[in-house]
Tab-separated table of C-alpha atoms and ligand atoms in Angstrom:
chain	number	residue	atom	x	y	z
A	1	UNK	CA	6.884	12.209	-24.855
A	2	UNK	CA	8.985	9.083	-24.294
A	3	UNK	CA	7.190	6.105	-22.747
A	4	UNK	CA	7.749	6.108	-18.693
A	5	UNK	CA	7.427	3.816	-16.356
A	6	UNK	CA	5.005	2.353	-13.997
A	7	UNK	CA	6.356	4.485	-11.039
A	8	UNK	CA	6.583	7.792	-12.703
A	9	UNK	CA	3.084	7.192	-14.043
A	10	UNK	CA	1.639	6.826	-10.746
A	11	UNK	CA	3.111	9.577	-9.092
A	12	UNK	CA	2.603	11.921	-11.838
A	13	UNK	CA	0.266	10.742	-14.293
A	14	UNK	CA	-2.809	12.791	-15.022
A	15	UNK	CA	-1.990	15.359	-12.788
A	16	UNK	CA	-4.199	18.830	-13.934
A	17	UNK	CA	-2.956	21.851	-11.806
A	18	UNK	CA	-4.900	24.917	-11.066
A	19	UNK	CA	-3.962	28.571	-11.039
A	20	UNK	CA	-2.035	28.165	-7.663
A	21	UNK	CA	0.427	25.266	-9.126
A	22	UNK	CA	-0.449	23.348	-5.986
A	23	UNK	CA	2.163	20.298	-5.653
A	24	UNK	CA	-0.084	17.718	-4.047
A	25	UNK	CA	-3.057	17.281	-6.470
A	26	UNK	CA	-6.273	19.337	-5.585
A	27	UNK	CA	-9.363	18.334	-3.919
A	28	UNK	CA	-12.004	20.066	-6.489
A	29	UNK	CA	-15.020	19.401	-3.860
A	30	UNK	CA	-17.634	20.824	-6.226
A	31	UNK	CA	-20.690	19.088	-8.115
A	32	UNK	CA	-20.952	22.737	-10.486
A	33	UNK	CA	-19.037	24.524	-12.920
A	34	UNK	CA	-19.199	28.318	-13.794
A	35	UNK	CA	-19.378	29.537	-17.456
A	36	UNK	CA	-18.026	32.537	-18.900
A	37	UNK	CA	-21.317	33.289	-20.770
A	38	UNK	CA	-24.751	32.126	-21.761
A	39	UNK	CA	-22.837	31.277	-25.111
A	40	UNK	CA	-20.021	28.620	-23.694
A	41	UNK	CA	-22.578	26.812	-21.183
A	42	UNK	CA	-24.915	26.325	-24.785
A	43	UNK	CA	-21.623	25.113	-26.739
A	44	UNK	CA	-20.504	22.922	-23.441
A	45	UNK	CA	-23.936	20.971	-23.294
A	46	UNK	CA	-23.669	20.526	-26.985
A	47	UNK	CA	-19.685	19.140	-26.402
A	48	UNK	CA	-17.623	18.928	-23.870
A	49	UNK	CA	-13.982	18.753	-25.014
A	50	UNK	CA	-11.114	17.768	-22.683
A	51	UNK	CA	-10.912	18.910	-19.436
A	52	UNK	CA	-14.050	20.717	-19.762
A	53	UNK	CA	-17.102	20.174	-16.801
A	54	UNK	CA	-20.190	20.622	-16.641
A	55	UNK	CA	-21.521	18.629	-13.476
A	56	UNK	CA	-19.808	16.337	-11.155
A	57	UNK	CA	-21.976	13.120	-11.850
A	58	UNK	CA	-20.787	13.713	-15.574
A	59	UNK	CA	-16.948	14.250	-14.629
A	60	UNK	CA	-14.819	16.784	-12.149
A	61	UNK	CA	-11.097	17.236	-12.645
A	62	UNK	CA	-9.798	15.402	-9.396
A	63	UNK	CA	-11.962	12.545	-10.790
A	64	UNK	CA	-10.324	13.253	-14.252
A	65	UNK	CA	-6.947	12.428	-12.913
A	66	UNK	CA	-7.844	9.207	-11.371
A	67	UNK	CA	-9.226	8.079	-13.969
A	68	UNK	CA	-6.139	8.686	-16.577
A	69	UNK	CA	-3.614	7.953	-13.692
A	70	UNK	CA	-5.545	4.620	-13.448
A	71	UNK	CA	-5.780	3.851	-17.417
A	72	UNK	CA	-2.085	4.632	-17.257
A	73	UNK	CA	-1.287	1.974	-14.855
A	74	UNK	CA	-3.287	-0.642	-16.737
A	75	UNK	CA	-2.247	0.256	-19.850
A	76	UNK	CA	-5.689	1.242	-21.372
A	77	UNK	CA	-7.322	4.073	-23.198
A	78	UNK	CA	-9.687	5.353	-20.910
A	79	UNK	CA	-11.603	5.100	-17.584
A	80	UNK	CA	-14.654	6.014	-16.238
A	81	UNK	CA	-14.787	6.222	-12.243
A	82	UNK	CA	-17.459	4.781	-9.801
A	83	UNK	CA	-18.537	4.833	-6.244
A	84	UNK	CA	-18.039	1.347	-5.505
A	85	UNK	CA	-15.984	-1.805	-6.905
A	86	UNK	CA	-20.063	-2.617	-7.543
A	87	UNK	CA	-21.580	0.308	-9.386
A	88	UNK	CA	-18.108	-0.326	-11.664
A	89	UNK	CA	-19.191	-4.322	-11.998
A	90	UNK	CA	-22.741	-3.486	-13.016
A	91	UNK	CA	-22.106	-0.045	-14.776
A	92	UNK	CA	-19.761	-2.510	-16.957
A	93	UNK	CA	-21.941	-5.314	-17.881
A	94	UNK	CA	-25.535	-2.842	-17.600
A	95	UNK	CA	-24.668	-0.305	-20.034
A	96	UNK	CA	-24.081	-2.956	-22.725
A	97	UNK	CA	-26.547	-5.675	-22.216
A	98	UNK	CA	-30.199	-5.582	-23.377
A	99	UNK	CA	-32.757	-8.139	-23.395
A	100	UNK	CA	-32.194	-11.453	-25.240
A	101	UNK	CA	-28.209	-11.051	-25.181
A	102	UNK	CA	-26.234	-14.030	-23.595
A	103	UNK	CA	-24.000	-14.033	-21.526
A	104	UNK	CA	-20.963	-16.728	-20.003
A	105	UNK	CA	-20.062	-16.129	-16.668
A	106	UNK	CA	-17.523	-18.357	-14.114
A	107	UNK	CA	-19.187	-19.554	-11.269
A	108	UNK	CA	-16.933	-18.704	-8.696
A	109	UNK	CA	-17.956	-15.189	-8.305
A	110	UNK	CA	-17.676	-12.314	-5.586
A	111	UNK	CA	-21.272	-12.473	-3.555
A	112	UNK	CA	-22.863	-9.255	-5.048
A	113	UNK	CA	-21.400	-9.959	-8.820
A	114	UNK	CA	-23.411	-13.501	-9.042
A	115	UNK	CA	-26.344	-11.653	-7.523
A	116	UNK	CA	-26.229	-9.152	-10.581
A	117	UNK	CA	-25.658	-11.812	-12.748
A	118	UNK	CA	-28.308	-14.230	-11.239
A	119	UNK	CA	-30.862	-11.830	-10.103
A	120	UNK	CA	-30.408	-8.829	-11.925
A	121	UNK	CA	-29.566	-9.682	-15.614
A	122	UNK	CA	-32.188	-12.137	-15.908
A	123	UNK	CA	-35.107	-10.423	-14.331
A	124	UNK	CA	-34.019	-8.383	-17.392
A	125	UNK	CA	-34.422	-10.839	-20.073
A	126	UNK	CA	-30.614	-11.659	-20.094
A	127	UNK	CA	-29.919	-15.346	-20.319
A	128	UNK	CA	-26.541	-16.102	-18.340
A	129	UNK	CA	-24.712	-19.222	-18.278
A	130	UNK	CA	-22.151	-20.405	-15.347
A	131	UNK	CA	-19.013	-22.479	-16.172
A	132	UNK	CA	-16.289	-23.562	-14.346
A	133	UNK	CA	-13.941	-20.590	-15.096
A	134	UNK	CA	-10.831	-22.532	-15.333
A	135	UNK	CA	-11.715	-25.116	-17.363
A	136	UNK	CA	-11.355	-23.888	-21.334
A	137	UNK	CA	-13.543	-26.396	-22.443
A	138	UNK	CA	-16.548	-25.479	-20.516
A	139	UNK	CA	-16.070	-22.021	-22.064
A	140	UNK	CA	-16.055	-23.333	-25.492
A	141	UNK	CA	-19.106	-24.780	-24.775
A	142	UNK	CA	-21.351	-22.120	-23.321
A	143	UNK	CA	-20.451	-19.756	-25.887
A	144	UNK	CA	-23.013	-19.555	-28.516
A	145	UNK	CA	-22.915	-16.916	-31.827
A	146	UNK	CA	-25.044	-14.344	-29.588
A	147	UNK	CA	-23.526	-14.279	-26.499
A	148	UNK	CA	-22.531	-10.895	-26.096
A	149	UNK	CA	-19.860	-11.325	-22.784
A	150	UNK	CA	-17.340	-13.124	-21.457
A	151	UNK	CA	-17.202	-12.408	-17.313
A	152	UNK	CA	-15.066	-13.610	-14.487
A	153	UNK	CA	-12.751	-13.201	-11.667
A	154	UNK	CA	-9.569	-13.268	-12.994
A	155	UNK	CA	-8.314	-14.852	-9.652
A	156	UNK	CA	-11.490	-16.288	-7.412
A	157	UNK	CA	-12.087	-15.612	-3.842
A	158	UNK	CA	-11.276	-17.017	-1.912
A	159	UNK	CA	-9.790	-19.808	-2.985
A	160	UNK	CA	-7.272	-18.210	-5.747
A	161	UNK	CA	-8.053	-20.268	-8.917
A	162	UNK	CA	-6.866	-18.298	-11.656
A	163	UNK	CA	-9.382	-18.050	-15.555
A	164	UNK	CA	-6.551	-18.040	-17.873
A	165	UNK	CA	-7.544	-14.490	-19.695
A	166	UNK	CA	-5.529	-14.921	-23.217
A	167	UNK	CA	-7.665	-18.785	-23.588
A	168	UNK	CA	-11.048	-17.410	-22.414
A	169	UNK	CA	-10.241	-13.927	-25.009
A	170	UNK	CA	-9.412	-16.188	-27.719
A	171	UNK	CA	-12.478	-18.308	-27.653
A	172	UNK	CA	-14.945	-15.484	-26.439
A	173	UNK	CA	-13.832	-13.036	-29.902
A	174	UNK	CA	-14.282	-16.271	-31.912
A	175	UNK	CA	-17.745	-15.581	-31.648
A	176	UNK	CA	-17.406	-11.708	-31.141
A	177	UNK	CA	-18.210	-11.535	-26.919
A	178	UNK	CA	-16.448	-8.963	-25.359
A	179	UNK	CA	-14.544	-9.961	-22.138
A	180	UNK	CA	-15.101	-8.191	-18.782
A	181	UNK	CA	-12.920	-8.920	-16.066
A	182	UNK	CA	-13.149	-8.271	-12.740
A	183	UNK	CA	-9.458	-7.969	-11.888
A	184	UNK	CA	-9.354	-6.950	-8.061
A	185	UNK	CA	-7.039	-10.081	-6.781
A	186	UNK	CA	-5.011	-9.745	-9.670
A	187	UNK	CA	-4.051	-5.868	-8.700
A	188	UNK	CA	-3.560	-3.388	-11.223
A	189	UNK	CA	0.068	-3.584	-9.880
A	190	UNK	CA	0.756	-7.064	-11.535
A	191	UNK	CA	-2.360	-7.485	-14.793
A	192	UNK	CA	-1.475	-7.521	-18.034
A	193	UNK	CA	-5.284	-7.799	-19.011
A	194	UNK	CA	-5.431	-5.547	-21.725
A	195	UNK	CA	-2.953	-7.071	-23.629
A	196	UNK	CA	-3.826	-10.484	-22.445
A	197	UNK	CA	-7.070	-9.508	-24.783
A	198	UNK	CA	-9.480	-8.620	-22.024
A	199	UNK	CA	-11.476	-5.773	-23.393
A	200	UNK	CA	-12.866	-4.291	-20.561
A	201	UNK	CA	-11.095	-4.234	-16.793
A	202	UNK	CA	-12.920	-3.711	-13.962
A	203	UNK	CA	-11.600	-2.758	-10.336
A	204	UNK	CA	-12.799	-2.404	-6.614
A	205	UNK	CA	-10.238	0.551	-5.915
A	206	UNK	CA	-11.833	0.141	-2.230
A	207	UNK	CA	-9.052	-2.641	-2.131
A	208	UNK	CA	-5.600	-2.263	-3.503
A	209	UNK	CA	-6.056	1.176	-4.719
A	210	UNK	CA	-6.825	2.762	-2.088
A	211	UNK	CA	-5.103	0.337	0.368
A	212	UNK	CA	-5.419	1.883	3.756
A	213	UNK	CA	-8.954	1.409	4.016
A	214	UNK	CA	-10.658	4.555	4.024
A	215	UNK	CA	-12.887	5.065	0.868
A	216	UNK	CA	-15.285	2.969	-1.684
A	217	UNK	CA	-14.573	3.147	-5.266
A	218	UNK	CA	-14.696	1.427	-8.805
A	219	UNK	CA	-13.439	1.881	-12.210
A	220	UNK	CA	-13.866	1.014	-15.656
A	221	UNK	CA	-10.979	0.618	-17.882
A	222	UNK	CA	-11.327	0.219	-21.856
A	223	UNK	CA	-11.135	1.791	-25.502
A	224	UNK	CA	-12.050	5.241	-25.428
A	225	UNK	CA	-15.076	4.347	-27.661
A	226	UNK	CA	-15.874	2.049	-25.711
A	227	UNK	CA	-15.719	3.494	-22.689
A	228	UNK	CA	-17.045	7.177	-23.823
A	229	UNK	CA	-19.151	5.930	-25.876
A	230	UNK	CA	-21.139	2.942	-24.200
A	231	UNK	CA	-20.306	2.838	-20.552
A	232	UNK	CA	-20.399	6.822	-19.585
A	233	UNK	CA	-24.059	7.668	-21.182
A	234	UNK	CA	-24.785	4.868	-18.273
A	235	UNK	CA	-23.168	5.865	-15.604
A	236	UNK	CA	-23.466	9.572	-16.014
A	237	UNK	CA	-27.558	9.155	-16.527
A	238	UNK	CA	-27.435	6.395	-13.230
A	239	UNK	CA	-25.752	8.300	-10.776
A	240	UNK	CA	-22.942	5.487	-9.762
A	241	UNK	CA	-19.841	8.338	-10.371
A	242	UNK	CA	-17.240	8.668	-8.200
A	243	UNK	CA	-17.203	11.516	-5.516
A	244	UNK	CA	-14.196	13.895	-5.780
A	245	UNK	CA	-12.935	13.230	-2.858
A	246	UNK	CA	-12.893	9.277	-3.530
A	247	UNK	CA	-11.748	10.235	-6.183
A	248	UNK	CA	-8.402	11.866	-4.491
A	249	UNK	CA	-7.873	9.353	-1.842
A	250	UNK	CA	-7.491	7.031	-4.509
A	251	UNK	CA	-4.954	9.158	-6.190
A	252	UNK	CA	-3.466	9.388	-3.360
A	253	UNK	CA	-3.254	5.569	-3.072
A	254	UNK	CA	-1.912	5.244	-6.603
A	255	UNK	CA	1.220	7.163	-5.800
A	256	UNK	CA	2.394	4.174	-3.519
A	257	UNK	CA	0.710	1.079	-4.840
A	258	UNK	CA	3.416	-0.311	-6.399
A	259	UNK	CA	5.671	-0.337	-3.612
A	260	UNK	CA	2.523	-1.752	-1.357
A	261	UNK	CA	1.822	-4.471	-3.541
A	262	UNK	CA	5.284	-5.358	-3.875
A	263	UNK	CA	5.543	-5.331	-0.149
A	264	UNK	CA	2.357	-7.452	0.026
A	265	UNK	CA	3.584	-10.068	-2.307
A	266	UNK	CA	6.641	-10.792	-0.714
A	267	UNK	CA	4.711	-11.154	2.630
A	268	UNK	CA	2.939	-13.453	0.825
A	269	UNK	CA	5.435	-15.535	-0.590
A	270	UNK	CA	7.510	-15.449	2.836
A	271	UNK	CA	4.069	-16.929	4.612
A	272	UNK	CA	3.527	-19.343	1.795
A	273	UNK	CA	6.768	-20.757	2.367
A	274	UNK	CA	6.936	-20.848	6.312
A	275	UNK	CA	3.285	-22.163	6.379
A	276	UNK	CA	3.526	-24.884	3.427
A	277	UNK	CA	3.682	-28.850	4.503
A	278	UNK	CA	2.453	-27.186	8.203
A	279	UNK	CA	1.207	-30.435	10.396
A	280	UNK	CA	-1.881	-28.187	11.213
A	281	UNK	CA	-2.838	-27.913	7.449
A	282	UNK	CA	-4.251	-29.633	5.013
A	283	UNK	CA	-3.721	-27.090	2.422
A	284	UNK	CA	-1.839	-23.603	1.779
A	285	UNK	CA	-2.835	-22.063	-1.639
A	286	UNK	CA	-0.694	-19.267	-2.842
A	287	UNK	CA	-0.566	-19.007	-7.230
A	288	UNK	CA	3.349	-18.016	-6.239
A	289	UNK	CA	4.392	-21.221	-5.308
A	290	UNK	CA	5.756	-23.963	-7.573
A	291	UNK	CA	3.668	-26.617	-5.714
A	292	UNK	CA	0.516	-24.644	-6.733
A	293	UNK	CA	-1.142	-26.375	-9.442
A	294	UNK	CA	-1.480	-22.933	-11.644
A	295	UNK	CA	2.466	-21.554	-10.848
A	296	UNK	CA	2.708	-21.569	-14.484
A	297	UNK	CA	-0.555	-19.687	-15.360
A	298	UNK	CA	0.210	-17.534	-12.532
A	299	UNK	CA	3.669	-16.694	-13.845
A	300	UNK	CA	2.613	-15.876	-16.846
A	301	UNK	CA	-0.510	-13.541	-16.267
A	302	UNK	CA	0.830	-11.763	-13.730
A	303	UNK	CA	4.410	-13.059	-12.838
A	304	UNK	CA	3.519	-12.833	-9.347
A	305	UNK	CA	1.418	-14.730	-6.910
A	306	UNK	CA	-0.191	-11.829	-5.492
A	307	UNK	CA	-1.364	-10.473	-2.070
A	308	UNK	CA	-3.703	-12.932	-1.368
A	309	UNK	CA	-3.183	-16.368	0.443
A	310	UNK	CA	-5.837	-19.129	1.724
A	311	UNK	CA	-4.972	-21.480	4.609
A	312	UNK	CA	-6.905	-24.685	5.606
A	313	UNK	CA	-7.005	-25.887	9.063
A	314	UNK	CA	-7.313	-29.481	9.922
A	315	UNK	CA	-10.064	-29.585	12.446
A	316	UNK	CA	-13.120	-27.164	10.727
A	317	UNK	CA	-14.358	-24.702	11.983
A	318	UNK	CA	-13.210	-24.658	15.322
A	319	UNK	CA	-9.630	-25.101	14.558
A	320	UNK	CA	-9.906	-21.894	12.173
A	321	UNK	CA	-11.789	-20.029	15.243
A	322	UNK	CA	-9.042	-20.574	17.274
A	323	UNK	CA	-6.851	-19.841	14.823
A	324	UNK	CA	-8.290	-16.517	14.050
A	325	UNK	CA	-8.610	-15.614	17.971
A	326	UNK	CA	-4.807	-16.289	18.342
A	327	UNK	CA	-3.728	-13.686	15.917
A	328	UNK	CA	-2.489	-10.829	17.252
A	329	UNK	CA	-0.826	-8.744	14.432
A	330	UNK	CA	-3.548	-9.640	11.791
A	331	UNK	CA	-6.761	-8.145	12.420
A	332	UNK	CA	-10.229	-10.230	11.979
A	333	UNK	CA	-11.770	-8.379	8.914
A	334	UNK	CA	-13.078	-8.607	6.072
A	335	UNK	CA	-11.466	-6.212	3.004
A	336	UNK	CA	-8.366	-6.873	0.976
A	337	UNK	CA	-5.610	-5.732	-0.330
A	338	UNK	CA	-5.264	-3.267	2.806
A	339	UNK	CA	-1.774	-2.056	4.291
A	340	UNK	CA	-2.586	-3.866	7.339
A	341	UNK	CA	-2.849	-7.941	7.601
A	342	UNK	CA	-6.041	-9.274	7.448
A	343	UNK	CA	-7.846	-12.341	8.301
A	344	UNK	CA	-11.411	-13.931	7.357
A	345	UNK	CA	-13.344	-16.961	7.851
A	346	UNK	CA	-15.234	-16.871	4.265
A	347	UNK	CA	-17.516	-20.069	5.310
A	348	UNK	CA	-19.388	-18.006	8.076
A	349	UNK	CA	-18.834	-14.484	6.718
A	350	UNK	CA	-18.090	-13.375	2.947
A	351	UNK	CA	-19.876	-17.147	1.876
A	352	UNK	CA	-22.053	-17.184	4.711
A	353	UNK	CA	-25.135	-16.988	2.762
A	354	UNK	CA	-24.441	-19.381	-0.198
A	355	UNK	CA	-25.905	-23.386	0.519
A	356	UNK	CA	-23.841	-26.269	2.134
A	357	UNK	CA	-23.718	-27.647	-1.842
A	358	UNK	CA	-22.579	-23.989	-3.278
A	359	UNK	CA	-19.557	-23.607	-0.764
A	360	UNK	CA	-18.566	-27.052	-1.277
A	361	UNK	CA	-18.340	-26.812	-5.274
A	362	UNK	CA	-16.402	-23.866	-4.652
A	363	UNK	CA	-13.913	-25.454	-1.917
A	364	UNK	CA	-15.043	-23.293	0.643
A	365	UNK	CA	-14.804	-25.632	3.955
A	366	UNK	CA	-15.357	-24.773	7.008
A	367	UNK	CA	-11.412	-25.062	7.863
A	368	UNK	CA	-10.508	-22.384	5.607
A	369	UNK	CA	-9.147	-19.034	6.293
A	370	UNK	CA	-8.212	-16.206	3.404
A	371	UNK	CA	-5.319	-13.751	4.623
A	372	UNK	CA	-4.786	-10.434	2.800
A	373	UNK	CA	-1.293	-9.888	3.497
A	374	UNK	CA	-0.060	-6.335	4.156
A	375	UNK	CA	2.810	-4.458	4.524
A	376	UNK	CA	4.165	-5.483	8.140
A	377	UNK	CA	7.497	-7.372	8.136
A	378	UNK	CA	7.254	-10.252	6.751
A	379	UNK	CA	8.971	-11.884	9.686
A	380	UNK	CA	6.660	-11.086	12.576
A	381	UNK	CA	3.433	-11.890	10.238
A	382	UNK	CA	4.907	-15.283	9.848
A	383	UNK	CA	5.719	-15.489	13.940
A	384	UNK	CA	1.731	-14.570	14.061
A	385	UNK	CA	0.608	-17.095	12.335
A	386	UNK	CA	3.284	-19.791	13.370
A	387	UNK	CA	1.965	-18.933	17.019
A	388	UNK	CA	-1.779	-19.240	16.335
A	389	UNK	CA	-1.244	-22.146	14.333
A	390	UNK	CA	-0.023	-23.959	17.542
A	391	UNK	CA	-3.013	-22.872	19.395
A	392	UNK	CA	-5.144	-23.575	16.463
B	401	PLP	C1	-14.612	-6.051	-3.235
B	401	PLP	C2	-14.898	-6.641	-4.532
B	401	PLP	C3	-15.952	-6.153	-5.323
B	401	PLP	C4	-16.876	-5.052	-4.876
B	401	PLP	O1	-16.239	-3.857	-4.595
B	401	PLP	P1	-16.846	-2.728	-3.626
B	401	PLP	O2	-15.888	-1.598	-3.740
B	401	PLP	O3	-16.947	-3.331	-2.265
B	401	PLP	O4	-18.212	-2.377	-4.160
B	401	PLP	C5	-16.159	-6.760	-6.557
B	401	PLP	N1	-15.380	-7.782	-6.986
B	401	PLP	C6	-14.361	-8.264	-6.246
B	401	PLP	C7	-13.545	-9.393	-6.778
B	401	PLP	C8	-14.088	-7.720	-4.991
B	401	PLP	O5	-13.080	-8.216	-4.260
C-alpha cells in the first residue's frame, strides 16, 4: 500500500469491520470471547495471533483500532491502550524499572507524574534524579552508565518550556537509557518524537484525543518488541487497559483531531498576538511566537506553537481572579486540549499543593493564568480576553 497521509490515517486507519460492514466503527462492549472448540481456546492461550481475543483487559477489537489508528498518527510500531493519561505514565516507566535502576527525570512535571517518580519509584528501590529539563548540560550530568530512563514533559505545564527531545535522545543512548516522553502539550497532531529519537511516547488521550471532554484514556506508543514485549505483560497482568468504549470515543476523536488542533493553534497564535506587549501583563508565553525565547526549538520539534498559552497578570492573584471572573466565552476549568476555551489559575488549583519555593522554581506566580485554546473563532476569544483584561 502506498504511504497516506495524516488525514486519511485518522479517519480510516485501523478500522476492523464485522460481519454487518458497519460504516462507523463498532462499539465491541464485551470483556469475553467465544471459541469454536475446546481445541482453539487451548491454542489461543498458548498464542494469540492478530486480531485474535481472548479477554478485554488483554485486548478487544474497538481497543485494537485505537491503538493502530493512534501508532499511525505518531508514526510508531505499536500501542498499547490505558484507562487514564496516568495508568499510561506509570504502565510506561513500571513495567521496565526494577530495583537499583536510575533514572533522570525534568523537574517540571505534571502533579501525579512527580508523585510516581518521587513517591512511587523510590519506595521501590529506584533512585531518580531531577534536572532542569531544558538545560542539556544538567542532563549530561545526571546520566550515569546505569541509568536506565530518560523522562520528561516534552512541553511543561504550565509554563510551556520545551526539553529539546533530539539533545536529551542523543545524550540519554550514549549511555543506553531509553527516553519516555510524556507528549500531551505537544499533541500527537504536531510531534515528531519518534523520529526525534524518543523511544517510547506517552499520551493523556483524555486531552487532545478525545477533545470534547467526555472520557479518560492513555496510550503507549513504541517498537512492537518493546511494546508487546515489555509494557503489555504489565498492563494486561495490572488491570490499567482501556475500556472499549474509551476506547471508541477516542476513535472517534481521532477522526477530527487534526482539524481541532489546527483550529486550536491558530486561536492560539491569534491570542498570542492580540495579547503580547498588553499594559496589564507582564508576560504572554506562547512557543509560536518569535519573541519566545524557544521559537526556534519550537519550530523545529513541532513547527507549531501549540494549543496551549500562559498569561501573567500584573497585580497577583487578584488581578488573575478578576480576570478569570470576567470571561465569558472561556470556561473556568481545568483540562486541556478541549474543543471549548479553557481557563485555570495553576497557583491555587493544578499547583495548589506544591510549596511557595516549588512554584516559584517553576515560574508559577500567583499572576499567572494557562488558557487551553479551543475551537471558537478566534476573533471573539480574543474580544473575551481583551474585555476581562480591562476589568482585570
Ligand atoms: C493530563 C495529563 C496527564 C494525566 O492524564 P489523565 O488522563 O488525567 O490520567 C499526564 N501528563 C500530562 C502532561 C497531562 O497533561
Amino acid at each position: 500500500m502506498t504511504q497516506r497521509g495524516k488525514r486519511t490515517n485518522l479517519v480510516h486507519g485501523g478500522t476492523r469491520r464485522s460481519q454487518w460492514n458497519e460504516v462507523s466503527e463498532a462499539i465491541f462492549l464485551t470483556q469475553g470471547f467465544v471459541y469454536d472448540t475446546a481445541e482453539q481456546a487451548e491454542a489461543r492461550f498458548l498464542k494469540t495471533g492478530p486480531d485474535e481475543f481472548i479477554y478485554a483487559r488483554y485486548g478487544n477489537p474497538t481497543v485494537a483500532m485505537f491503538e493502530e489508528r493512534m501508532a499511525l498518527l505518531e508514526g510508531a510500531e505499536d500501542g498499547f491502550a490505558c484507562a487514564s493519561g496516568m495508568a499510561a505514565v506509570n504502565g510506561a516507566l513500571c513495567s521496565m524499572l526494577k530495583a537499583g535502576d536510575h533514572v533522570v527525570a525534568a523537574r517540571a512535571l505534571f502533579g501525579s507524574c512527580l508523585y510516581i517518580l518521587e513517591d512511587i519509584l523510590t519506595r521501590y528501590g529506584v533512585e531518580v534524579t531531577f534536572v532542569d529539563g531544558t538545560d542539556l548540560e544538567q542532563w549530561q550530568a545526571a546520566l550515569r552508565p546505569d541509568t536506565k530512563v530518560a523522562f520528561f514533559e516534552s512541553m511543561a505545564n504550565p509554563t510551556l518550556e520545551l526539553v529539546d527531545i533530539e539533545g536529551v535522545s542523543r545524550l540519554a543512548h550514549a549511555v543506553g537509557a531509553l527516553v519516555v516522553v510524556d507528549n500531551v502539550f505537544s499533541t500527537p497532531v504536531y510531534s515528531k518524537a519518534i523520529s526525534q529519537g524518543a523511544d517510547i511516547v506517552v499520551y493523556s488521550t483524555t486531552k487532545h484525543v478525545d477533545g470534547q471532554g467526555r472520557c479518560l484514556g492513555g496510550v503507549i506508543l513504541g517498537r512492537t518488541e518493546h511494546i508487546r514485549g515489555v509494557v503489555e505483560p504489565y498492563m494486561k497482568h495490572t488491570g490499567g487497559s482501556m475500556s472499549p468504549f474509551n476506547a471508541w470515543v477516542m476513535l472517534k476523536g481521532l477522526e477530527t483531531i487534526e482539524l481541532r488542533v489546527r483550529a486550536q493553534s491558530e486561536g492560539a497564535l491569534a491570542i498570542a498576538n492580540a495579547t503580547e506587549g498588553h499594559a496589564k501583563l507582564t508576560r504572554m508565553i506562547y512557543p509560536g511566537v518569535e519573541s519566545h525565547a524557544q521559537y526556534d526549538l519550537a519550530q523545529r520539534q513541532l513547527g507549531n506553537g501549540g494549543t496551549m498559552l500562559a498569561l501573567e497578570l500584573k497585580g497577583g492573584k487578584e488581578a488573575a481572579f478578576r480576570f478569570l471572573n470576567a470571561l465569558e466565552i472561556i470556561v473556568i476549568s481545568n483540562n486541556l486540549g478541549d474543543a471549548k476555551s479553557i481557563a485555570t489559575h495553576p497557583a491555587t488549583t493544578t499547583h495548589q499543593r506544591l510549596s511557595d519555593e516549588q512554584r516559584a522554581g517553576l515560574g508559577i506566580s500567583d499572576g499567572l493564568v494557562r488558557l487551553s485554546v479551543g475551537i471558537e473563532d478566534p476573533a471573539d476569544l480574543v474580544a473575551d480576553i481583551m474585555s476581562a483584561l480591562d476589568v482585570a
